CSV table of C-alpha atoms in Angstrom, one decimal:
chain,number,residue,atom,x,y,z
O,1,UNK,CA,-14.2,5.7,-22.0
O,2,UNK,CA,-12.5,8.0,-19.4
O,3,UNK,CA,-13.4,5.9,-16.4
O,4,UNK,CA,-10.0,6.5,-14.8
O,5,UNK,CA,-10.9,10.2,-14.4
O,6,UNK,CA,-14.0,9.4,-12.3
O,7,UNK,CA,-14.9,8.1,-8.9
O,8,UNK,CA,-18.4,7.1,-7.6
O,9,UNK,CA,-19.6,9.1,-4.7
O,10,UNK,CA,-22.5,6.7,-4.2
O,11,UNK,CA,-22.8,3.3,-5.7
O,12,UNK,CA,-25.7,1.3,-7.2
O,13,UNK,CA,-27.4,-1.3,-5.1
O,14,UNK,CA,-25.7,-4.7,-5.4
O,15,UNK,CA,-22.2,-3.2,-5.0
O,16,UNK,CA,-19.9,-2.7,-2.1
O,17,UNK,CA,-21.1,0.8,-1.2
O,18,UNK,CA,-21.6,2.2,2.3
O,19,UNK,CA,-24.9,1.9,4.0
O,20,UNK,CA,-26.7,5.1,4.9
O,21,UNK,CA,-25.8,5.4,8.6
O,22,UNK,CA,-22.0,5.5,9.1
O,23,UNK,CA,-20.4,7.8,11.7
O,24,UNK,CA,-17.5,10.0,10.5
O,25,UNK,CA,-15.0,8.1,12.7
O,26,UNK,CA,-15.9,4.6,11.4
O,27,UNK,CA,-13.0,4.7,8.9
O,28,UNK,CA,-10.6,5.3,11.8
O,29,UNK,CA,-11.6,2.1,13.6
O,30,UNK,CA,-10.9,0.1,10.4
O,31,UNK,CA,-7.7,2.2,10.0
O,32,UNK,CA,-6.4,1.1,13.5
O,33,UNK,CA,-6.8,-2.5,12.4
O,34,UNK,CA,-4.9,-1.9,9.2
O,35,UNK,CA,-2.2,0.0,11.2
O,36,UNK,CA,-1.9,-2.9,13.6
O,37,UNK,CA,-1.3,-5.4,10.8
O,38,UNK,CA,1.2,-2.9,9.2
O,39,UNK,CA,3.0,-2.7,12.6
O,40,UNK,CA,3.3,-6.5,12.6
O,41,UNK,CA,4.5,-6.5,9.0
O,42,UNK,CA,7.4,-4.0,9.5
O,43,UNK,CA,8.4,-4.5,13.2
O,44,UNK,CA,10.9,-7.1,11.9
O,45,UNK,CA,13.0,-4.6,9.8
O,46,UNK,CA,15.3,-3.1,12.5
O,47,UNK,CA,16.0,-6.5,14.0
O,48,UNK,CA,17.7,-7.7,10.8
O,49,UNK,CA,21.1,-6.6,12.1
O,50,UNK,CA,20.4,-8.3,15.5
O,51,UNK,CA,19.4,-11.6,13.8
O,52,UNK,CA,22.5,-11.4,11.6
O,53,UNK,CA,24.8,-11.3,14.6
O,54,UNK,CA,22.7,-13.7,16.9
O,55,UNK,CA,22.2,-16.4,14.3
O,56,UNK,CA,25.3,-15.9,12.3
O,57,UNK,CA,23.4,-15.3,9.0
O,58,UNK,CA,24.8,-13.8,5.8
O,59,UNK,CA,23.5,-10.5,4.4
O,60,UNK,CA,21.7,-12.3,1.6
O,61,UNK,CA,20.0,-14.8,4.0
O,62,UNK,CA,18.9,-11.9,6.2
O,63,UNK,CA,17.4,-10.0,3.2
O,64,UNK,CA,15.8,-13.3,2.1
O,65,UNK,CA,14.1,-13.5,5.5
O,66,UNK,CA,12.8,-10.0,5.0
O,67,UNK,CA,11.6,-10.9,1.5
O,68,UNK,CA,9.8,-14.1,2.6
O,69,UNK,CA,7.1,-11.9,3.8
O,70,UNK,CA,6.0,-11.4,0.2
O,71,UNK,CA,5.6,-15.1,-0.3
O,72,UNK,CA,2.7,-15.1,2.1
O,73,UNK,CA,1.5,-11.6,1.2
O,74,UNK,CA,0.8,-12.1,-2.5
O,75,UNK,CA,-1.7,-15.0,-2.2
O,76,UNK,CA,-3.2,-13.2,0.8
O,77,UNK,CA,-3.8,-10.2,-1.4
O,78,UNK,CA,-5.0,-11.9,-4.5
O,79,UNK,CA,-7.5,-14.1,-2.5
O,80,UNK,CA,-8.3,-11.6,0.2
O,81,UNK,CA,-9.7,-8.9,-2.1
O,82,UNK,CA,-12.2,-10.9,-4.0
O,83,UNK,CA,-13.2,-12.8,-0.9
O,84,UNK,CA,-14.0,-9.6,1.0
O,85,UNK,CA,-15.9,-8.3,-2.0
O,86,UNK,CA,-18.1,-11.4,-1.8
O,87,UNK,CA,-18.4,-12.0,2.0
O,88,UNK,CA,-17.7,-8.6,3.5
O,89,UNK,CA,-14.8,-6.6,4.8
O,90,UNK,CA,-15.1,-7.4,8.5
O,91,UNK,CA,-15.3,-11.1,7.9
O,92,UNK,CA,-11.8,-10.9,6.4
O,93,UNK,CA,-10.2,-8.3,8.6
O,94,UNK,CA,-11.0,-10.2,11.9
O,95,UNK,CA,-9.2,-13.4,10.8
O,96,UNK,CA,-6.4,-11.4,9.5
O,97,UNK,CA,-5.8,-9.8,12.9
O,98,UNK,CA,-5.6,-13.3,14.5
O,99,UNK,CA,-3.2,-14.5,11.8
O,100,UNK,CA,-1.1,-11.4,12.5
O,101,UNK,CA,-1.0,-12.4,16.2
O,102,UNK,CA,0.2,-15.8,15.2
O,103,UNK,CA,2.9,-14.3,13.1
O,104,UNK,CA,4.4,-12.4,16.0
O,105,UNK,CA,4.2,-15.5,18.2
O,106,UNK,CA,6.2,-17.5,15.7
O,107,UNK,CA,8.7,-14.6,15.4
O,108,UNK,CA,9.1,-14.7,19.2
O,109,UNK,CA,9.7,-18.4,19.1
O,110,UNK,CA,12.2,-17.9,16.2
O,111,UNK,CA,14.7,-16.0,18.2
O,112,UNK,CA,17.0,-19.1,18.1
O,113,UNK,CA,15.5,-20.9,15.1
O,114,UNK,CA,15.8,-19.8,11.5
O,115,UNK,CA,13.0,-22.1,10.4
O,116,UNK,CA,10.5,-20.5,12.8
O,117,UNK,CA,11.7,-17.1,11.8
O,118,UNK,CA,10.9,-17.9,8.2
O,119,UNK,CA,7.5,-19.3,9.2
O,120,UNK,CA,6.7,-16.1,11.2
O,121,UNK,CA,7.5,-13.9,8.2
O,122,UNK,CA,5.4,-15.9,5.8
O,123,UNK,CA,2.4,-15.9,8.2
O,124,UNK,CA,2.8,-12.2,8.8
O,125,UNK,CA,2.7,-11.8,5.0
O,126,UNK,CA,-0.6,-13.8,4.7
O,127,UNK,CA,-2.2,-11.5,7.4
O,128,UNK,CA,-1.0,-8.4,5.7
O,129,UNK,CA,-2.3,-9.5,2.3
O,130,UNK,CA,-5.7,-10.2,3.6
O,131,UNK,CA,-5.9,-7.0,5.7
O,132,UNK,CA,-4.4,-4.5,3.2
O,133,UNK,CA,-6.6,-5.5,0.3
O,134,UNK,CA,-9.9,-5.6,2.3
O,135,UNK,CA,-8.8,-2.7,4.6
O,136,UNK,CA,-8.0,-0.2,1.8
O,137,UNK,CA,-11.4,-0.9,0.3
O,138,UNK,CA,-13.2,-0.7,3.7
O,139,UNK,CA,-11.5,2.6,4.6
O,140,UNK,CA,-12.4,4.1,1.2
O,141,UNK,CA,-16.1,3.0,1.5
O,142,UNK,CA,-16.3,4.3,5.1
O,143,UNK,CA,-14.6,7.5,4.2
O,144,UNK,CA,-17.4,8.4,1.8
O,145,UNK,CA,-19.5,9.2,4.9
O,146,UNK,CA,-18.9,12.5,6.6
O,147,UNK,CA,-16.3,13.9,4.3
O,148,UNK,CA,-17.3,17.3,3.1
O,149,UNK,CA,-13.9,18.7,2.2
O,150,UNK,CA,-12.6,16.0,0.0
O,151,UNK,CA,-14.3,14.2,-2.9
O,152,UNK,CA,-12.5,10.9,-2.1
O,153,UNK,CA,-10.3,10.9,1.0
O,154,UNK,CA,-10.0,7.1,1.0
O,155,UNK,CA,-6.7,6.6,-0.7
O,156,UNK,CA,-5.0,9.2,1.5
O,157,UNK,CA,-6.5,7.7,4.7
O,158,UNK,CA,-5.6,4.2,3.7
O,159,UNK,CA,-2.0,5.2,3.0
O,160,UNK,CA,-1.7,7.1,6.2
O,161,UNK,CA,-3.0,4.4,8.5
O,162,UNK,CA,-1.0,1.7,6.8
O,163,UNK,CA,2.1,3.8,6.9
O,164,UNK,CA,1.6,4.7,10.6
O,165,UNK,CA,1.8,1.0,11.3
O,166,UNK,CA,4.8,0.6,9.1
O,167,UNK,CA,6.6,3.5,10.8
O,168,UNK,CA,5.7,3.0,14.5
O,169,UNK,CA,6.2,-0.8,14.5
O,170,UNK,CA,9.9,-0.7,13.7
O,171,UNK,CA,10.6,2.4,15.8
O,172,UNK,CA,9.2,0.8,18.9
O,173,UNK,CA,10.6,-2.7,18.2
O,174,UNK,CA,14.0,-1.2,17.4
O,175,UNK,CA,14.1,0.8,20.6
O,176,UNK,CA,13.1,-2.2,22.7
O,177,UNK,CA,15.7,-4.4,21.0
O,178,UNK,CA,18.4,-1.8,21.7
O,179,UNK,CA,17.7,-1.2,25.4
O,180,UNK,CA,15.2,-3.8,26.8
O,181,UNK,CA,16.1,-7.3,28.0
O,182,UNK,CA,15.3,-10.3,25.9
O,183,UNK,CA,15.1,-8.2,22.7
O,184,UNK,CA,13.9,-11.0,20.4
O,185,UNK,CA,10.9,-11.4,22.7
O,186,UNK,CA,10.1,-8.0,24.1
O,187,UNK,CA,10.3,-6.2,20.7
O,188,UNK,CA,7.1,-8.1,19.5
O,189,UNK,CA,4.9,-7.5,22.6
O,190,UNK,CA,3.6,-4.1,21.6
O,191,UNK,CA,2.2,-5.6,18.4
O,192,UNK,CA,0.4,-8.3,20.3
O,193,UNK,CA,-1.2,-5.6,22.6
O,194,UNK,CA,-2.2,-3.3,19.7
O,195,UNK,CA,-3.8,-6.2,17.7
O,196,UNK,CA,-5.8,-7.3,20.7
O,197,UNK,CA,-7.1,-3.7,21.1
O,198,UNK,CA,-8.0,-3.6,17.4
O,199,UNK,CA,-10.3,-6.7,17.5
O,200,UNK,CA,-13.2,-5.1,19.4
O,201,UNK,CA,-12.8,-1.9,17.3
O,202,UNK,CA,-13.3,-3.9,14.1
O,203,UNK,CA,-16.4,-5.7,15.6
O,204,UNK,CA,-18.0,-2.2,16.1
O,205,UNK,CA,-17.2,-1.0,12.6
O,206,UNK,CA,-20.1,-1.1,10.1
O,207,UNK,CA,-20.0,-3.6,7.3
O,208,UNK,CA,-20.0,-1.8,3.9
O,209,UNK,CA,-20.2,-4.8,1.6
O,210,UNK,CA,-23.7,-6.0,2.5
O,211,UNK,CA,-25.2,-7.3,-0.7
O,212,UNK,CA,-25.0,-11.0,-1.5
O,213,UNK,CA,-23.1,-11.7,-4.7
O,214,UNK,CA,-24.7,-13.9,-7.4
O,215,UNK,CA,-21.6,-15.0,-9.3
O,216,UNK,CA,-19.2,-17.7,-8.2
O,217,UNK,CA,-16.1,-16.9,-6.2
O,218,UNK,CA,-14.0,-18.4,-9.0
O,219,UNK,CA,-15.5,-15.9,-11.4
O,220,UNK,CA,-15.1,-13.1,-8.9
O,221,UNK,CA,-11.3,-13.8,-8.7
O,222,UNK,CA,-11.2,-12.6,-12.3
O,223,UNK,CA,-11.0,-8.8,-12.0
O,224,UNK,CA,-12.0,-7.3,-15.3
O,225,UNK,CA,-10.3,-3.9,-14.7
O,226,UNK,CA,-6.9,-5.6,-14.9
O,227,UNK,CA,-7.4,-5.6,-18.7
O,228,UNK,CA,-7.8,-1.9,-18.8
O,229,UNK,CA,-5.0,-0.3,-20.9
O,230,UNK,CA,-4.3,2.3,-18.2
O,231,UNK,CA,-3.8,-0.4,-15.6
O,232,UNK,CA,-1.5,-2.5,-17.7
O,233,UNK,CA,0.6,0.3,-19.1
O,234,UNK,CA,0.7,2.8,-16.2
O,235,UNK,CA,-0.3,1.2,-12.9
O,236,UNK,CA,1.6,-2.1,-13.3
O,237,UNK,CA,5.0,-0.5,-14.1
O,238,UNK,CA,4.6,2.0,-11.3
O,239,UNK,CA,3.5,-0.5,-8.6
O,240,UNK,CA,6.8,-2.3,-7.8
O,241,UNK,CA,8.5,1.1,-7.0
O,242,UNK,CA,6.0,1.7,-4.1
O,243,UNK,CA,7.8,-0.8,-1.8
O,244,UNK,CA,10.9,-1.0,-3.9
O,245,UNK,CA,11.8,2.5,-2.7
O,246,UNK,CA,10.7,1.9,0.9
O,247,UNK,CA,12.4,-1.4,1.3
O,248,UNK,CA,15.8,-0.1,0.0
O,249,UNK,CA,15.6,2.7,2.6
O,250,UNK,CA,14.6,0.6,5.6
O,251,UNK,CA,16.2,-2.8,4.9
O,252,UNK,CA,19.2,-2.2,2.7
O,253,UNK,CA,20.7,1.2,3.5
O,254,UNK,CA,21.3,0.8,7.3
O,255,UNK,CA,23.5,-2.3,6.6
O,256,UNK,CA,25.8,-0.2,4.4
O,257,UNK,CA,26.9,2.0,7.4
O,258,UNK,CA,26.6,-0.5,10.3
O,259,UNK,CA,30.4,-0.6,10.8
O,260,UNK,CA,30.4,3.2,11.5
O,261,UNK,CA,27.5,3.0,14.1
O,262,UNK,CA,29.0,0.8,16.8
O,263,UNK,CA,26.4,0.0,19.5
O,264,UNK,CA,23.9,2.3,18.0
O,265,UNK,CA,23.2,0.2,14.9
O,266,UNK,CA,19.9,-1.2,16.0
O,267,UNK,CA,18.4,2.2,17.1
O,268,UNK,CA,19.7,3.8,13.9
O,269,UNK,CA,18.0,1.1,11.8
O,270,UNK,CA,14.8,1.6,13.8
O,271,UNK,CA,14.9,5.4,13.2
O,272,UNK,CA,15.6,5.0,9.5
O,273,UNK,CA,12.6,2.7,9.2
O,274,UNK,CA,10.4,5.1,11.0
O,275,UNK,CA,11.6,8.1,9.0
O,276,UNK,CA,10.7,6.2,5.8
O,277,UNK,CA,7.1,5.9,7.0
O,278,UNK,CA,6.8,9.4,8.4
O,279,UNK,CA,8.2,10.9,5.1
O,280,UNK,CA,5.5,8.9,3.3
O,281,UNK,CA,2.9,10.4,5.5
O,282,UNK,CA,4.1,14.0,5.4
O,283,UNK,CA,4.2,14.1,1.6
O,284,UNK,CA,0.4,13.3,1.4
O,285,UNK,CA,-0.9,16.9,1.2
O,286,UNK,CA,1.5,17.6,-1.7
O,287,UNK,CA,0.5,14.5,-3.5
O,288,UNK,CA,-3.2,15.4,-3.2
O,289,UNK,CA,-2.6,18.9,-4.6
O,290,UNK,CA,-0.5,17.7,-7.5
O,291,UNK,CA,-3.0,15.0,-8.6
O,292,UNK,CA,-4.9,15.7,-11.7
O,293,UNK,CA,-6.7,12.8,-13.5
O,294,UNK,CA,-6.2,14.6,-16.9
O,295,UNK,CA,-2.4,14.9,-16.6
O,296,UNK,CA,0.3,12.5,-15.3
O,297,UNK,CA,1.7,15.1,-12.9
O,298,UNK,CA,1.5,12.9,-9.8
O,299,UNK,CA,3.0,9.9,-11.7
O,300,UNK,CA,5.9,12.0,-12.9
O,301,UNK,CA,6.5,13.6,-9.5
O,302,UNK,CA,6.4,10.3,-7.7
O,303,UNK,CA,8.9,8.6,-9.9
O,304,UNK,CA,11.2,11.6,-10.0
O,305,UNK,CA,11.4,11.6,-6.2
O,306,UNK,CA,12.3,7.9,-6.3
O,307,UNK,CA,15.1,8.6,-8.8
O,308,UNK,CA,16.4,11.4,-6.6
O,309,UNK,CA,16.2,9.1,-3.5
O,310,UNK,CA,18.2,6.3,-5.2
O,311,UNK,CA,20.9,8.7,-6.3
O,312,UNK,CA,21.3,10.1,-2.7
O,313,UNK,CA,21.4,6.4,-1.5
O,314,UNK,CA,24.2,5.8,-4.1
O,315,UNK,CA,26.1,8.7,-2.6
O,316,UNK,CA,25.6,7.3,0.9
O,317,UNK,CA,26.9,3.9,-0.2
O,318,UNK,CA,29.9,5.4,-2.0
O,319,UNK,CA,31.1,7.5,1.1
O,320,UNK,CA,29.5,5.3,3.8
O,321,UNK,CA,27.9,8.3,5.5
O,322,UNK,CA,25.0,7.8,8.0
O,323,UNK,CA,23.8,11.3,7.4
O,324,UNK,CA,23.4,10.6,3.7
O,325,UNK,CA,21.6,7.4,4.6
O,326,UNK,CA,19.1,9.5,6.6
O,327,UNK,CA,18.8,12.0,3.7
O,328,UNK,CA,18.2,9.2,1.2
O,329,UNK,CA,15.7,7.6,3.5
O,330,UNK,CA,13.6,10.8,3.7
O,331,UNK,CA,13.6,11.2,-0.1
O,332,UNK,CA,12.8,7.5,-0.7
O,333,UNK,CA,10.1,7.6,1.9
O,334,UNK,CA,8.5,10.6,0.2
O,335,UNK,CA,8.7,8.6,-3.1
O,336,UNK,CA,7.0,5.7,-1.4
O,337,UNK,CA,4.2,7.9,-0.1
O,338,UNK,CA,3.6,9.6,-3.5
O,339,UNK,CA,3.7,6.3,-5.4
O,340,UNK,CA,1.3,4.6,-3.0
O,341,UNK,CA,-1.3,7.4,-3.2
O,342,UNK,CA,-0.9,7.7,-7.0
O,343,UNK,CA,-1.4,3.9,-7.4
O,344,UNK,CA,-4.5,3.8,-5.1
O,345,UNK,CA,-6.1,6.8,-6.8
O,346,UNK,CA,-5.6,5.1,-10.2
O,347,UNK,CA,-7.1,1.9,-8.9
O,348,UNK,CA,-10.1,3.5,-7.3
O,349,UNK,CA,-10.8,5.4,-10.5
O,350,UNK,CA,-10.6,2.3,-12.6
O,351,UNK,CA,-12.4,-0.2,-10.4
O,352,UNK,CA,-16.2,-0.7,-10.3
O,353,UNK,CA,-17.3,-0.7,-6.7
O,354,UNK,CA,-18.1,-4.5,-6.7
O,355,UNK,CA,-14.4,-5.2,-7.7
O,356,UNK,CA,-12.7,-2.5,-5.7
O,357,UNK,CA,-11.0,-4.8,-3.2
O,358,UNK,CA,-10.1,-7.3,-6.0
O,359,UNK,CA,-8.3,-4.7,-8.1
O,360,UNK,CA,-6.7,-3.1,-5.0
O,361,UNK,CA,-5.4,-6.6,-4.2
O,362,UNK,CA,-3.9,-7.0,-7.6
O,363,UNK,CA,-2.2,-3.6,-7.4
O,364,UNK,CA,-0.8,-4.3,-3.9
O,365,UNK,CA,0.5,-7.7,-5.0
O,366,UNK,CA,2.4,-6.0,-7.8
O,367,UNK,CA,3.6,-3.3,-5.4
O,368,UNK,CA,5.1,-5.8,-3.0
O,369,UNK,CA,7.3,-7.2,-5.8
O,370,UNK,CA,9.5,-4.3,-4.7
O,371,UNK,CA,10.3,-6.1,-1.5
O,372,UNK,CA,12.7,-8.2,-3.6
O,373,UNK,CA,14.9,-5.2,-4.1
O,374,UNK,CA,17.1,-5.4,-1.0
O,375,UNK,CA,17.7,-9.2,-1.6
O,376,UNK,CA,18.7,-8.5,-5.2
O,377,UNK,CA,21.0,-5.7,-4.2
O,378,UNK,CA,22.6,-7.8,-1.5
O,379,UNK,CA,23.0,-10.8,-3.8
O,380,UNK,CA,25.0,-8.8,-6.4
O,381,UNK,CA,26.9,-6.6,-3.9
O,382,UNK,CA,29.9,-8.9,-3.8
O,383,UNK,CA,30.4,-8.5,-7.5
O,384,UNK,CA,29.3,-4.9,-8.1
O,385,UNK,CA,29.7,-2.0,-5.6
O,386,UNK,CA,26.6,-1.0,-3.8
O,387,UNK,CA,26.8,2.6,-5.2
O,388,UNK,CA,26.9,1.3,-8.7
O,389,UNK,CA,23.9,-1.0,-8.1
O,390,UNK,CA,21.9,2.0,-6.7
O,391,UNK,CA,22.7,4.1,-9.7
O,392,UNK,CA,21.5,1.3,-12.0
O,393,UNK,CA,18.3,1.2,-9.9
O,394,UNK,CA,17.9,5.0,-10.4
O,395,UNK,CA,18.3,4.5,-14.1
O,396,UNK,CA,15.5,1.9,-14.1
O,397,UNK,CA,13.3,4.2,-12.1
O,398,UNK,CA,14.0,7.0,-14.6
O,399,UNK,CA,12.9,4.7,-17.5
O,400,UNK,CA,9.8,3.9,-15.6
O,401,UNK,CA,9.1,7.6,-15.1
O,402,UNK,CA,9.4,8.3,-18.8
O,403,UNK,CA,7.3,5.2,-19.8
O,404,UNK,CA,4.4,5.7,-17.4
O,405,UNK,CA,4.2,9.5,-18.1
O,406,UNK,CA,4.1,9.0,-21.9
O,407,UNK,CA,1.7,6.0,-21.6
O,408,UNK,CA,-0.7,7.9,-19.3
O,409,UNK,CA,-0.9,10.8,-21.9
O,410,UNK,CA,-1.3,8.3,-24.8
O,411,UNK,CA,-4.0,6.2,-23.1
O,412,UNK,CA,-5.9,9.3,-22.0
O,413,UNK,CA,-5.7,10.7,-25.6
O,414,UNK,CA,-6.7,7.4,-27.2
O,415,UNK,CA,-9.8,7.0,-24.9
O,416,UNK,CA,-10.8,10.6,-25.5
O,417,UNK,CA,-10.4,10.3,-29.2
O,418,UNK,CA,-12.3,7.1,-29.9
O,419,UNK,CA,-15.9,8.4,-29.4
O,420,UNK,CA,-15.8,8.3,-25.6
O,421,UNK,CA,-18.9,9.8,-24.2
O,422,UNK,CA,-17.7,10.0,-20.6
O,423,UNK,CA,-17.9,13.3,-18.9
O,424,UNK,CA,-14.7,15.4,-19.0
O,425,UNK,CA,-13.3,16.1,-15.6
O,426,UNK,CA,-13.5,19.7,-14.5
O,427,UNK,CA,-11.0,21.6,-12.4
O,428,UNK,CA,-9.9,20.0,-9.2
O,429,UNK,CA,-12.6,19.7,-6.6
O,430,UNK,CA,-15.5,20.3,-9.0
O,431,UNK,CA,-18.3,18.0,-10.2
O,432,UNK,CA,-18.3,16.8,-13.7
O,433,UNK,CA,-21.0,18.1,-16.0
O,434,UNK,CA,-22.3,17.5,-19.5
O,435,UNK,CA,-24.5,14.7,-20.7
O,436,UNK,CA,-21.7,12.1,-21.1
O,437,UNK,CA,-22.2,8.6,-19.8
O,438,UNK,CA,-19.9,6.1,-18.1
O,439,UNK,CA,-21.0,2.5,-18.3
O,440,UNK,CA,-20.2,0.3,-15.3
O,441,UNK,CA,-21.1,-3.3,-14.6
O,442,UNK,CA,-24.2,-2.4,-12.7
O,443,UNK,CA,-25.6,0.5,-14.7
O,444,UNK,CA,-25.0,3.8,-16.4
O,445,UNK,CA,-24.1,7.0,-14.6
O,446,UNK,CA,-25.3,10.1,-16.4
O,447,UNK,CA,-23.3,13.3,-15.9
O,448,UNK,CA,-25.9,16.0,-16.5
O,449,UNK,CA,-28.6,14.7,-14.2
O,450,UNK,CA,-26.3,12.9,-11.7
O,451,UNK,CA,-28.6,9.9,-11.7
O,452,UNK,CA,-28.0,6.2,-12.0
O,453,UNK,CA,-30.0,4.1,-14.5
O,454,UNK,CA,-29.5,0.6,-13.3
O,455,UNK,CA,-30.2,-2.7,-15.0
O,456,UNK,CA,-33.4,-4.5,-14.0
O,457,UNK,CA,-31.4,-6.3,-11.3
O,458,UNK,CA,-30.3,-3.1,-9.6
O,459,UNK,CA,-32.1,-0.3,-7.7
O,460,UNK,CA,-31.5,3.3,-8.7
O,461,UNK,CA,-29.7,5.4,-6.0
O,462,UNK,CA,-29.7,9.2,-5.6
O,463,UNK,CA,-26.7,11.4,-6.3
O,464,UNK,CA,-24.6,8.8,-8.0
O,465,UNK,CA,-22.4,11.6,-9.4
O,466,UNK,CA,-19.1,11.2,-11.0
O,467,UNK,CA,-16.7,13.5,-9.2
O,468,UNK,CA,-13.2,14.4,-10.2
O,469,UNK,CA,-10.9,13.8,-7.2
O,470,UNK,CA,-9.7,16.8,-5.4
């Protein structure tokens, strides 16, 4: 079936769909919370050089500190998504905000203690895992209300809010670390303030996952869409490059030119980190125009940008030029943004609404594997020049481009040629027609009539149309 070419504008009863009355700005309140947690996740990045000098740490140890975030993040993601599908988005986002606060408090206390620094990074990862999986699903569901211009603005909005936190956190923290007194304390105070502001906003945001689930939590942890051929052969290889590209730009490249920056190293690192995020945001309109569920255009473009960014980064490493670091950062940031939107679109086409946060969590857990890239590069840098390592990384990205593009075409063709009765997506921005059917866990969506014939356990809902994403 061609389920990956579809999205559900409305969802059957019993799924995590939006209730009728949701104001058009509700998604933004959830987005502020996601941005606050993203701020806390990335504010640490420009301080890597500071901790390296203050605590006398090696480059590999500093990069390991950065990567420890993923140790907390992955279980937070894998548990947070299904838990929010079962108990609700707000019930998970609120604790995640308090855990994010705790992470910053530990980082403040870790200014002179490597152990507390490690603990703060792990706790920040747990908060991010819970907030990003549930938050992306919540923003998507809230975005279905009041969006007349886009069929599904959720992936774009989730990427923008998350990236705003990723970009502004390190920019502000880096500036404070450069010029404010007590940099290892003051740099974290804005995150504490933003998170406290986010808590009442979340409490005012409508819950979208309102139906009690009948199956056990253990069964719910098993996300069926993970077995989809398109997820395994396209989304899984693509995912690590989302944060692989971003983390190389913001955590690895500034260290290559630190000796040429003098006293400006911290603020330069902060600007590079922010530029990575802003490039990821500014590329969103292009990604939306390029996307076509019938063709792997966005997949190919995303990976091609990553390849180009890594080659520019290799040139920056070879000649130790800060201007080339900035150029490479902008290209890698654009690659991050395109890959993230591409991955979220694929996930939201594949997932049934009741499993949306769960599949989003699996995808994001895979994407955060990319945070290991700076550590691996730093670990091998003594034996292999950084420029050569980055060229090797570009080669791996090129192989991923070829594999995912070919597999996307092959999977699409195989599903279309095996008696699939799913509606064929029309031109961008149009509603699918014909009398094809797409069978989900809670019922059957019929293209011609745009109605949902649910099982006896579900209630039919109006306008459950399958819409090709614009």
